[in-house]
Amino acid sequence: MISPINREMIFDFYANKTTTLQKRLIEEWLREEANQELYYQWKLEWELQFPPYVPPLEEPLQQFIQYMEASPLSLNPAEAVVNDLPEPARGVNRWYWLVACSVLVVGLTTWLMRNQIIYKTYQTSAGEQQAIYLADGSTVTLHSRSSLRVPRWSFGRKSREVTLEGEANFSVTHTIDHLPFIVKTARQLDVVVLGTEFTLSARQNTAKVVLKKGKVQLRYLENKVPKQVVMKPGDLVTLDQRNHADVKTASEADAYDFQKSRRFVFDEMTLADVAVLLQRSYDLEITIKGTELPRRVLMGSFKANNIDELLQTLSELLDINVVREGRTVQMAEKEAN
């Protein structure tokens, strides 16, 4: 069955020319997520063709400025403005102010919602994974407590740029026109690829990139100086808080994808950094008692099926007390006998 909703009907809807039945059909049509994408696309086209009417505001604005400069402050300035105006001018100026306020509200709303119109954002909660299939054939596996922002209409046409917060696996499809695939992050780190598989983690304290197949180029700023690293399969690049890059060769790249393989790899990572990682991945509140314990360094690869097994491993490895009650975890040195 062909949908009765088309571009012309949506344009009539924006222009308030649709009937009650047509509005009801559009409302039912919008319940489908795929139709919402098309709706926003047509909305942008309509706004570009029919920009909103902007009333002449210069004259009432100048009147208001002159009044404020000539009149003393009042406890109720709005009332004072109306009372001082001649009777015929009250309705005119009131209309000007109403229209001005309406334009301001519409403009502000459009500005605040511009990212929702231009981009589609995928988000995951604690412990959740989401598979995302992009228009160019690439796939993204979004890990726990992460988000991916993708342009709604421009992606795959003139550019392939996405923005990641958190951690994800990327399997990037090579295009005929060799269009680069760029993953941007808030850490001033961009991953540029043509066709490859890699894992990217870009969180607050550190960023990690593990290359599985192909070749990628990392572009980043260190002390405001642009730098770049070209990775080969099996390479692991870690950026610290100052964006200093450390390049290593991983014997098994999949080992660093702990969300997928359930293997946790700690490479000279302090317990404080481990706590931040677990807090974000599993929505926990972790407290580390003492001043020396947070600085303890962990090294090695550990297998754990769930967070409780990992906490038990940390307790045995560091010989410390780890107590979990719901979302709260406390770590402390064992008391001497």
mmCIF file with all atom_site columns, C-alpha atoms in Angstrom, residues 123-225:
data_model
loop_
_atom_site.group_PDB
_atom_site.id
_atom_site.type_symbol
_atom_site.label_atom_id
_atom_site.label_alt_id
_atom_site.label_comp_id
_atom_site.label_asym_id
_atom_site.label_entity_id
_atom_site.label_seq_id
_atom_site.pdbx_PDB_ins_code
_atom_site.Cartn_x
_atom_site.Cartn_y
_atom_site.Cartn_z
_atom_site.occupancy
_atom_site.B_iso_or_equiv
_atom_site.pdbx_formal_charge
_atom_site.auth_seq_id
_atom_site.auth_comp_id
_atom_site.auth_asym_id
_atom_site.auth_atom_id
_atom_site.pdbx_PDB_model_num
ATOM 1   C CA . GLN A 1 123 ? 23.062 6.562  22.846 1.00 0.00 ? 123 GLN A CA 1
ATOM 2   C CA . THR A 1 124 ? 23.583 3.552  25.092 1.00 0.00 ? 124 THR A CA 1
ATOM 3   C CA . SER A 1 125 ? 23.048 3.199  28.826 1.00 0.00 ? 125 SER A CA 1
ATOM 4   C CA . ALA A 1 126 ? 25.206 1.316  31.327 1.00 0.00 ? 126 ALA A CA 1
ATOM 5   C CA . GLY A 1 127 ? 25.895 -2.265 30.223 1.00 0.00 ? 127 GLY A CA 1
ATOM 6   C CA . GLU A 1 128 ? 24.099 -1.797 26.871 1.00 0.00 ? 128 GLU A CA 1
ATOM 7   C CA . GLN A 1 129 ? 25.447 -2.358 23.358 1.00 0.00 ? 129 GLN A CA 1
ATOM 8   C CA . GLN A 1 130 ? 23.891 -1.172 20.112 1.00 0.00 ? 130 GLN A CA 1
ATOM 9   C CA . ALA A 1 131 ? 24.656 -2.136 16.506 1.00 0.00 ? 131 ALA A CA 1
ATOM 10  C CA . ILE A 1 132 ? 24.366 0.797  14.079 1.00 0.00 ? 132 ILE A CA 1
ATOM 11  C CA . TYR A 1 133 ? 24.295 0.373  10.303 1.00 0.00 ? 133 TYR A CA 1
ATOM 12  C CA . LEU A 1 134 ? 25.287 3.537  8.434  1.00 0.00 ? 134 LEU A CA 1
ATOM 13  C CA . ALA A 1 135 ? 24.146 4.599  4.966  1.00 0.00 ? 135 ALA A CA 1
ATOM 14  C CA . ASP A 1 136 ? 27.552 3.901  3.378  1.00 0.00 ? 136 ASP A CA 1
ATOM 15  C CA . GLY A 1 137 ? 27.509 0.261  4.503  1.00 0.00 ? 137 GLY A CA 1
ATOM 16  C CA . SER A 1 138 ? 29.755 0.770  7.529  1.00 0.00 ? 138 SER A CA 1
ATOM 17  C CA . THR A 1 139 ? 28.749 -0.687 10.883 1.00 0.00 ? 139 THR A CA 1
ATOM 18  C CA . VAL A 1 140 ? 29.351 0.636  14.386 1.00 0.00 ? 140 VAL A CA 1
ATOM 19  C CA . THR A 1 141 ? 28.969 -1.309 17.625 1.00 0.00 ? 141 THR A CA 1
ATOM 20  C CA . LEU A 1 142 ? 28.343 1.289  20.305 1.00 0.00 ? 142 LEU A CA 1
ATOM 21  C CA . HIS A 1 143 ? 29.469 0.210  23.759 1.00 0.00 ? 143 HIS A CA 1
ATOM 22  C CA . SER A 1 144 ? 28.202 1.027  27.240 1.00 0.00 ? 144 SER A CA 1
ATOM 23  C CA . ARG A 1 145 ? 27.492 4.681  28.172 1.00 0.00 ? 145 ARG A CA 1
ATOM 24  C CA . SER A 1 146 ? 28.504 6.007  24.760 1.00 0.00 ? 146 SER A CA 1
ATOM 25  C CA . SER A 1 147 ? 26.986 8.150  22.032 1.00 0.00 ? 147 SER A CA 1
ATOM 26  C CA . LEU A 1 148 ? 27.449 8.494  18.274 1.00 0.00 ? 148 LEU A CA 1
ATOM 27  C CA . ARG A 1 149 ? 26.298 11.551 16.309 1.00 0.00 ? 149 ARG A CA 1
ATOM 28  C CA . VAL A 1 150 ? 25.666 11.117 12.566 1.00 0.00 ? 150 VAL A CA 1
ATOM 29  C CA . PRO A 1 151 ? 24.499 13.765 10.042 1.00 0.00 ? 151 PRO A CA 1
ATOM 30  C CA . ARG A 1 152 ? 20.956 12.987 8.921  1.00 0.00 ? 152 ARG A CA 1
ATOM 31  C CA . TRP A 1 153 ? 21.291 13.833 5.208  1.00 0.00 ? 153 TRP A CA 1
ATOM 32  C CA . SER A 1 154 ? 24.851 14.842 4.289  1.00 0.00 ? 154 SER A CA 1
ATOM 33  C CA . PHE A 1 155 ? 26.565 11.653 5.481  1.00 0.00 ? 155 PHE A CA 1
ATOM 34  C CA . GLY A 1 156 ? 28.014 9.637  2.597  1.00 0.00 ? 156 GLY A CA 1
ATOM 35  C CA . ARG A 1 157 ? 27.500 12.342 -0.018 1.00 0.00 ? 157 ARG A CA 1
ATOM 36  C CA . LYS A 1 158 ? 30.349 14.812 0.331  1.00 0.00 ? 158 LYS A CA 1
ATOM 37  C CA . SER A 1 159 ? 31.783 13.569 3.620  1.00 0.00 ? 159 SER A CA 1
ATOM 38  C CA . ARG A 1 160 ? 31.656 10.696 6.092  1.00 0.00 ? 160 ARG A CA 1
ATOM 39  C CA . GLU A 1 161 ? 32.132 12.338 9.482  1.00 0.00 ? 161 GLU A CA 1
ATOM 40  C CA . VAL A 1 162 ? 30.722 11.083 12.779 1.00 0.00 ? 162 VAL A CA 1
ATOM 41  C CA . THR A 1 163 ? 31.330 12.168 16.362 1.00 0.00 ? 163 THR A CA 1
ATOM 42  C CA . LEU A 1 164 ? 31.934 9.672  19.169 1.00 0.00 ? 164 LEU A CA 1
ATOM 43  C CA . GLU A 1 165 ? 31.757 10.067 22.926 1.00 0.00 ? 165 GLU A CA 1
ATOM 44  C CA . GLY A 1 166 ? 32.727 6.878  24.713 1.00 0.00 ? 166 GLY A CA 1
ATOM 45  C CA . GLU A 1 167 ? 33.730 3.626  23.056 1.00 0.00 ? 167 GLU A CA 1
ATOM 46  C CA . ALA A 1 168 ? 32.788 1.799  19.857 1.00 0.00 ? 168 ALA A CA 1
ATOM 47  C CA . ASN A 1 169 ? 33.943 -0.771 17.304 1.00 0.00 ? 169 ASN A CA 1
ATOM 48  C CA . PHE A 1 170 ? 34.030 0.441  13.696 1.00 0.00 ? 170 PHE A CA 1
ATOM 49  C CA . SER A 1 171 ? 33.912 -1.660 10.541 1.00 0.00 ? 171 SER A CA 1
ATOM 50  C CA . VAL A 1 172 ? 34.324 0.891  7.763  1.00 0.00 ? 172 VAL A CA 1
ATOM 51  C CA . THR A 1 173 ? 33.372 0.213  4.146  1.00 0.00 ? 173 THR A CA 1
ATOM 52  C CA . HIS A 1 174 ? 35.662 1.462  1.389  1.00 0.00 ? 174 HIS A CA 1
ATOM 53  C CA . THR A 1 175 ? 33.836 3.651  -1.148 1.00 0.00 ? 175 THR A CA 1
ATOM 54  C CA . ILE A 1 176 ? 34.434 3.864  -4.910 1.00 0.00 ? 176 ILE A CA 1
ATOM 55  C CA . ASP A 1 177 ? 35.296 7.568  -4.675 1.00 0.00 ? 177 ASP A CA 1
ATOM 56  C CA . HIS A 1 178 ? 37.775 6.883  -1.801 1.00 0.00 ? 178 HIS A CA 1
ATOM 57  C CA . LEU A 1 179 ? 35.808 9.147  0.549  1.00 0.00 ? 179 LEU A CA 1
ATOM 58  C CA . PRO A 1 180 ? 37.574 9.194  3.962  1.00 0.00 ? 180 PRO A CA 1
ATOM 59  C CA . PHE A 1 181 ? 35.686 8.091  7.049  1.00 0.00 ? 181 PHE A CA 1
ATOM 60  C CA . ILE A 1 182 ? 36.483 10.433 9.967  1.00 0.00 ? 182 ILE A CA 1
ATOM 61  C CA . VAL A 1 183 ? 35.639 9.840  13.619 1.00 0.00 ? 183 VAL A CA 1
ATOM 62  C CA . LYS A 1 184 ? 35.816 13.059 15.627 1.00 0.00 ? 184 LYS A CA 1
ATOM 63  C CA . THR A 1 185 ? 36.072 13.220 19.424 1.00 0.00 ? 185 THR A CA 1
ATOM 64  C CA . ALA A 1 186 ? 35.935 15.869 22.121 1.00 0.00 ? 186 ALA A CA 1
ATOM 65  C CA . ARG A 1 187 ? 39.589 15.132 22.973 1.00 0.00 ? 187 ARG A CA 1
ATOM 66  C CA . GLN A 1 188 ? 40.886 16.899 19.835 1.00 0.00 ? 188 GLN A CA 1
ATOM 67  C CA . LEU A 1 189 ? 41.551 13.458 18.351 1.00 0.00 ? 189 LEU A CA 1
ATOM 68  C CA . ASP A 1 190 ? 40.352 12.527 14.863 1.00 0.00 ? 190 ASP A CA 1
ATOM 69  C CA . VAL A 1 191 ? 40.630 9.036  13.360 1.00 0.00 ? 191 VAL A CA 1
ATOM 70  C CA . VAL A 1 192 ? 40.842 9.109  9.550  1.00 0.00 ? 192 VAL A CA 1
ATOM 71  C CA . VAL A 1 193 ? 40.309 5.847  7.625  1.00 0.00 ? 193 VAL A CA 1
ATOM 72  C CA . LEU A 1 194 ? 39.432 4.577  4.143  1.00 0.00 ? 194 LEU A CA 1
ATOM 73  C CA . GLY A 1 195 ? 38.356 1.031  4.954  1.00 0.00 ? 195 GLY A CA 1
ATOM 74  C CA . THR A 1 196 ? 39.275 -0.831 8.114  1.00 0.00 ? 196 THR A CA 1
ATOM 75  C CA . GLU A 1 197 ? 38.253 -2.286 11.465 1.00 0.00 ? 197 GLU A CA 1
ATOM 76  C CA . PHE A 1 198 ? 39.257 -0.623 14.712 1.00 0.00 ? 198 PHE A CA 1
ATOM 77  C CA . THR A 1 199 ? 38.177 0.077  18.276 1.00 0.00 ? 199 THR A CA 1
ATOM 78  C CA . LEU A 1 200 ? 38.134 3.640  19.593 1.00 0.00 ? 200 LEU A CA 1
ATOM 79  C CA . SER A 1 201 ? 37.696 4.665  23.217 1.00 0.00 ? 201 SER A CA 1
ATOM 80  C CA . ALA A 1 202 ? 37.571 8.422  23.829 1.00 0.00 ? 202 ALA A CA 1
ATOM 81  C CA . ARG A 1 203 ? 36.620 9.214  27.390 1.00 0.00 ? 203 ARG A CA 1
ATOM 82  C CA . GLN A 1 204 ? 37.576 11.961 29.825 1.00 0.00 ? 204 GLN A CA 1
ATOM 83  C CA . ASN A 1 205 ? 40.974 10.770 31.063 1.00 0.00 ? 205 ASN A CA 1
ATOM 84  C CA . THR A 1 206 ? 42.402 8.733  28.196 1.00 0.00 ? 206 THR A CA 1
ATOM 85  C CA . ALA A 1 207 ? 41.817 7.726  24.605 1.00 0.00 ? 207 ALA A CA 1
ATOM 86  C CA . LYS A 1 208 ? 42.721 4.389  23.010 1.00 0.00 ? 208 LYS A CA 1
ATOM 87  C CA . VAL A 1 209 ? 42.710 3.185  19.425 1.00 0.00 ? 209 VAL A CA 1
ATOM 88  C CA . VAL A 1 210 ? 43.264 -0.484 18.521 1.00 0.00 ? 210 VAL A CA 1
ATOM 89  C CA . LEU A 1 211 ? 43.623 -1.258 14.806 1.00 0.00 ? 211 LEU A CA 1
ATOM 90  C CA . LYS A 1 212 ? 42.505 -4.711 13.664 1.00 0.00 ? 212 LYS A CA 1
ATOM 91  C CA . LYS A 1 213 ? 42.582 -4.411 9.858  1.00 0.00 ? 213 LYS A CA 1
ATOM 92  C CA . GLY A 1 214 ? 43.657 -1.841 7.282  1.00 0.00 ? 214 GLY A CA 1
ATOM 93  C CA . LYS A 1 215 ? 45.391 1.441  8.064  1.00 0.00 ? 215 LYS A CA 1
ATOM 94  C CA . VAL A 1 216 ? 44.291 4.552  9.932  1.00 0.00 ? 216 VAL A CA 1
ATOM 95  C CA . GLN A 1 217 ? 45.731 7.975  10.580 1.00 0.00 ? 217 GLN A CA 1
ATOM 96  C CA . LEU A 1 218 ? 45.348 9.679  13.943 1.00 0.00 ? 218 LEU A CA 1
ATOM 97  C CA . ARG A 1 219 ? 45.304 13.469 14.041 1.00 0.00 ? 219 ARG A CA 1
ATOM 98  C CA . TYR A 1 220 ? 45.539 15.154 17.423 1.00 0.00 ? 220 TYR A CA 1
ATOM 99  C CA . LEU A 1 221 ? 46.833 18.204 19.288 1.00 0.00 ? 221 LEU A CA 1
ATOM 100 C CA . GLU A 1 222 ? 49.569 17.957 21.906 1.00 0.00 ? 222 GLU A CA 1
ATOM 101 C CA . ASN A 1 223 ? 50.349 21.254 23.638 1.00 0.00 ? 223 ASN A CA 1
ATOM 102 C CA . LYS A 1 224 ? 48.411 22.969 20.824 1.00 0.00 ? 224 LYS A CA 1
ATOM 103 C CA . VAL A 1 225 ? 50.791 21.456 18.242 1.00 0.00 ? 225 VAL A CA 1
#
